[in-house]
Amino acid sequence: MPRVQLRLLAVPVVLLLVVTSSILFVEAQRSGTDTYAITNARIVTVSGPVIERGTVVIRDGLIAAVGADAAVPADARVIDGNGLTIYPGLIDANTSLGIPEPSPSPSPAAGQGGGFVAALLRPATSSTTTSNSTQPAGLQAETLAEDLIKPGGDPIEAERSAGITTALTAPRTGIWIGQSALINLAGDTPQQMIVRSPVAMHVGFTPLRGGYPGSLMGVFATLRQMMLDAARYREAQRVYEQSPRGLRRPSPDRSLEALLPVIEGRMPVVMYADRERDVQRALDLAQEFKLKVIIAGGSESWKLADRLQKENVPVLLSLNFPRRTTAAMPEADPEPLRVLRERVAAPKTAGKLANAKVRFAFQSGGMTTITDLVANAAKAIENGLSKDDALRAFTIGSAEIFGVADRLGSIETGKIANLTLTRGDLFDRNSRVTHVFIDGRPVDLRPVTATGPGANMAAGSWTLTVDLGQGELANTLTLQQEGERLRGSMQGALGSVDIANGSVGPAGEIRFTVPVTLEGQTTEATFTGTITGNEMKGAVNITGRAPGSFTGRRASAPAPPAPSGTPAPPGNISVSGSATNLIFTFERD
Amino acid sequence: MKRTATARILLLTVVWCTSWINVPAQQPRPAEPNETLIRNATLLTITHGTLENSDILIRRGKIAAIGKGLKAAADARVIDAGGKFVMPGIIDCHSHSMLDAINEGSLSVTSMVRTRDVLNPNDVDLYRALAGGVTSLNLLHGSANAIGGLNTVVKIKYGHPIDEFIFPGAMPGIKFALGENPKRSNSTVLPGVTRRYPGTRMGVEEVIRDAFTRARDYKKTWDEYRAAVARRDKNLIPPRRDLQLEPLVEVLEGKRYVHAHCYRADEILMLINIADEFGFKVKTFQHVLEGYKVAKEIARHGAGASIFADNWAYKIEAYDAIPYNAAIMTRAGVVVSMNSDSDERARRLNIEAAKAMRYGDLTEEQALKLVTINPAIQLGIQDRVGSLEVGKDADLAIWNGHPLSVYSRVDTTFIDGEIFFDRQQDLAQRADLLKERAQLEQAEPNRPPARGVSPQAPRGRRPSHADDDLWEGDIYQP
């Protein structure tokens, strides 16, 4: 080849090489942070059968591949999923995440009555007040969650660390509370967080403070009147636009405009209702105005399960189960039977809804300890809900209710890469969330902080010596501990009985009661004391007798539970208790 | 024969009661027998005198026969009521039981709010009222406003779904209030809070007159619109539907009863004048403790009066009340009923009726009418309830003595032929409930936490010092 031609050829060749290498370089930079592969993991896709050992490939925020044989791209960051289970990112179906708490009301002006009662009477000020709205705060249906959310913050981080990747968020207060948004719990800007907005109009049945409506009756009248006004508003606008001459112009009203999709059935309405009669009132109102209603809360919704199923009404079921918060006090009035029944019935609701084929999703219901969310779902599983249904209620079931089942809620190619990885089964008491991916990127998780008493401060077998002023009585006390609660039994000179009302505090304060038979009579003895290491001592109070004292010694502390990163070897775990209350005791061999 | 009958009743009631305890609203109820025969009782028919040693046969919820020696079907429930008295179920014309909200006190005219929206079928006071022989209630809005909300008439079908409570075909009503309550004489106005208008009786009258004037205009606007539509006029924007004015239009058209809380003679006459001016009738005056002063005017207007027997002086406007009120108004030709306006008094309306015999010498029959057929007439339901007559609803109670005696108690209460209270069954249930409580208290969510808050002292549900139509607390809520 002539030399000149070669040289000419060299230029485009070099150019080509430079360009392609720079492209490759850029590609390498991008995929260096955007492509992940989790290998050797157990994959619970929800949309299909469980893959016992497989790989999930994430690229560019989406799931690129799922399967037992999915190929790991060369540029992927590999996470060894051995011992881990991958779930679709959990969805919390009703929160106020990302929406800052409203600022407290300004201090009272001079001349106005101050103090608590005056503050009660002042209309609730809210940072969500739009200046030119025709309605007072609480009735501004035009309020959009997407306008209010701010990224980051403590509540979002806490929820993420519990394995939740997505949440429906709406403002906290009001009658027409506002229009909710479905957000991913990661992102630097509100826009990056939003998955879908608006999702639904949220309605609460709490009267406004200071002004009409001031009662539940007024709330219903207001809802009705505004929906009628919205229908008329639409008609008035239509007639005026067709031919304005000769007609006074209808006044614009953003709040009524925001209600149009609601009364036309295009936007669902989430109504907050827990008690049976509240759920019934919500359903009746929805029927009256032909609304597409979703019930949020729903603790007694199972009583209307047939109607919910027939009218195709989904439930955003709160897992914030009620529990007793008052201390034991013998002089106090006994709690009403209704309250006792409600607390016991709460974990059974999900199972009953599932049996009646009512669609439902789980929500945190305002719980303060977010780790209770999955723990209470586990309780629901112990009370008649199948594990599959529980998982669906956290994932695809929730996505279907919010109209995003085509992009979220299961591990399928092409869907948004929201994943929750756990060591151990998600609903297992000892499992731990190890990784969370949101929009294809891993998020930082908070370390699990231990609060409350040490896990085995009180558990074990104790030798108790009780002194009631008539010589010492020897007993053996066997205790099992879950968190703050104690169960167990006492054998010996005072009889062979189960203990009741057992509790232990973080500093080792122990308390329990036993029925005791003394001189042929059965009464109750209350033991209160402190545990230090393997010793315990304190006082014994028996109704109708002088108080006594007791000391106790534990032979050896039981082995502390294996750190939840590694499962305990099978031979050392014993399981006791009824199906509703599994207790794991780790016994030294 | 007697033994097997009582054994059968006991078995049926035990079966019924045990199934009732655990039954949540959704599960099917055990089938009630088609027929019930109550034998050998003294029947206080109210409208056809007292029948001794007589039977009453209930079939499919209605009174099928009254007489002696009646025969029932083989599978009928037979109750031997020898020595007992059967009376129609008591109708309480003024009640705030089973309401989750009583007053919408923020505005002076709240005719848009409805008690129907806030009914609570689980209110235990309903059960207690059944134990007092009460079968129907007129659930009213409170007296915080000159024009209050819409009422609901119910049968106390405790344990049934709420829809079954609504009294079929009862005329709708609305609550008005005159006097101290709507002008807020007796509440504390906090500094800095503007008092709501009206503050005087003149103001109360003006509020009512203004509301009806607006209602009349509203009716005219809609009539004109409908006429324009009929004429096929173009470019019509419909007028705004106003839920506040529509019930008042119904009052003007005679389709809604007005139940007006009032005390003083002057305000009674004031309301009669307004009613005449706008062309409607007041159906009942409630409390109306000075009604005896204007009994003739009330009778001429055609209104009924629903009163307390001997409650008085709890407010200035109640100072002139006298216990002869019922007797004087009855003799003037007013249809008078005794009401409770109180969950506590609702359980002993029979005694309230008896007091009118002591004060005013009403006859036994007139006294019984005060809590049976008279309130039925006042609520427009007298075709269905209020007396023991063939064809009427089987809403009745078996008493173990004459109902006007302070020693008598209700054995069994029927509504539409179904038992909703039975004393024997209640006693039998108590042991089971205690056992259930003991079980539930041991359950994990019910156990007290290690460090919990102190239990609060229980708060009384409704303050008792002033009985009529109290709102929640004494603090003025604008």
mmCIF file of C-alpha atoms in Angstrom, chain A residues 139 211-226 228-229 285 288-289, chain B residues 102-118 141 145-152 173-176 196 207 211 214-215 218 240-251 256:
data_model
loop_
_atom_site.group_PDB
_atom_site.id
_atom_site.type_symbol
_atom_site.label_atom_id
_atom_site.label_comp_id
_atom_site.label_asym_id
_atom_site.label_seq_id
_atom_site.Cartn_x
_atom_site.Cartn_y
_atom_site.Cartn_z
ATOM 1 C CA LEU A 139 -61.052 20.715 54.053
ATOM 2 C CA GLY A 211 -65.532 26.014 63.841
ATOM 3 C CA TYR A 212 -67.869 23.883 61.810
ATOM 4 C CA PRO A 213 -67.864 20.919 61.582
ATOM 5 C CA GLY A 214 -67.260 20.358 65.279
ATOM 6 C CA SER A 215 -68.872 16.933 65.574
ATOM 7 C CA LEU A 216 -68.916 13.645 63.706
ATOM 8 C CA MET A 217 -72.404 14.463 62.400
ATOM 9 C CA GLY A 218 -71.029 17.712 61.000
ATOM 10 C CA VAL A 219 -68.176 15.852 59.327
ATOM 11 C CA PHE A 220 -70.583 13.704 57.349
ATOM 12 C CA ALA A 221 -72.742 16.690 56.455
ATOM 13 C CA THR A 222 -69.671 18.572 55.250
ATOM 14 C CA LEU A 223 -68.424 15.685 53.139
ATOM 15 C CA ARG A 224 -71.840 15.325 51.561
ATOM 16 C CA GLN A 225 -72.305 19.026 50.921
ATOM 17 C CA MET A 226 -68.874 19.416 49.344
ATOM 18 C CA LEU A 228 -72.734 17.878 45.935
ATOM 19 C CA ASP A 229 -71.075 21.243 45.449
ATOM 20 C CA LEU A 285 -71.099 7.111 52.341
ATOM 21 C CA GLU A 288 -74.263 7.053 48.440
ATOM 22 C CA PHE A 289 -71.815 8.897 46.179
ATOM 23 C CA ILE B 102 -75.072 14.553 70.226
ATOM 24 C CA ASN B 103 -74.506 18.209 69.345
ATOM 25 C CA GLU B 104 -73.055 19.997 66.364
ATOM 26 C CA GLY B 105 -72.686 23.113 68.486
ATOM 27 C CA SER B 106 -70.615 25.268 66.184
ATOM 28 C CA LEU B 107 -73.478 26.950 64.306
ATOM 29 C CA SER B 108 -76.955 28.082 65.284
ATOM 30 C CA VAL B 109 -78.670 26.280 62.424
ATOM 31 C CA THR B 110 -77.411 22.735 61.832
ATOM 32 C CA SER B 111 -80.314 21.134 60.021
ATOM 33 C CA MET B 112 -77.800 19.496 57.652
ATOM 34 C CA VAL B 113 -76.463 17.108 60.280
ATOM 35 C CA ARG B 114 -78.129 13.767 60.865
ATOM 36 C CA THR B 115 -78.180 11.482 63.870
ATOM 37 C CA ARG B 116 -78.492 8.660 61.340
ATOM 38 C CA ASP B 117 -74.794 9.132 60.513
ATOM 39 C CA VAL B 118 -73.556 8.520 64.037
ATOM 40 C CA HIS B 141 -79.917 15.980 68.271
ATOM 41 C CA ASN B 145 -78.756 25.133 68.606
ATOM 42 C CA ALA B 146 -81.966 26.934 67.789
ATOM 43 C CA ILE B 147 -82.327 24.604 64.828
ATOM 44 C CA GLY B 148 -80.570 21.300 65.392
ATOM 45 C CA GLY B 149 -80.126 18.161 63.365
ATOM 46 C CA LEU B 150 -82.313 15.397 62.009
ATOM 47 C CA ASN B 151 -83.610 12.653 64.293
ATOM 48 C CA THR B 152 -83.870 8.889 63.927
ATOM 49 C CA GLY B 173 -88.130 14.738 62.236
ATOM 50 C CA ILE B 174 -85.877 17.643 63.215
ATOM 51 C CA LYS B 175 -84.890 19.109 66.567
ATOM 52 C CA PHE B 176 -85.426 22.738 67.512
ATOM 53 C CA ARG B 196 -71.984 32.758 69.183
ATOM 54 C CA VAL B 207 -82.564 32.680 63.898
ATOM 55 C CA ALA B 211 -83.861 30.113 58.546
ATOM 56 C CA ARG B 214 -84.232 31.354 53.553
ATOM 57 C CA ALA B 215 -85.879 27.969 53.208
ATOM 58 C CA TYR B 218 -84.668 28.227 48.479
ATOM 59 C CA ARG B 240 -76.812 24.937 44.671
ATOM 60 C CA ARG B 241 -78.325 22.091 46.698
ATOM 61 C CA ASP B 242 -78.232 23.226 50.273
ATOM 62 C CA LEU B 243 -78.450 20.385 52.778
ATOM 63 C CA GLN B 244 -79.141 22.900 55.534
ATOM 64 C CA LEU B 245 -82.289 24.268 53.936
ATOM 65 C CA GLU B 246 -83.750 21.112 52.435
ATOM 66 C CA PRO B 247 -85.032 19.708 55.759
ATOM 67 C CA LEU B 248 -86.642 23.076 56.512
ATOM 68 C CA VAL B 249 -88.415 22.968 53.151
ATOM 69 C CA GLU B 250 -89.674 19.538 54.166
ATOM 70 C CA VAL B 251 -91.020 21.066 57.374
ATOM 71 C CA ARG B 256 -90.932 16.466 58.512
#
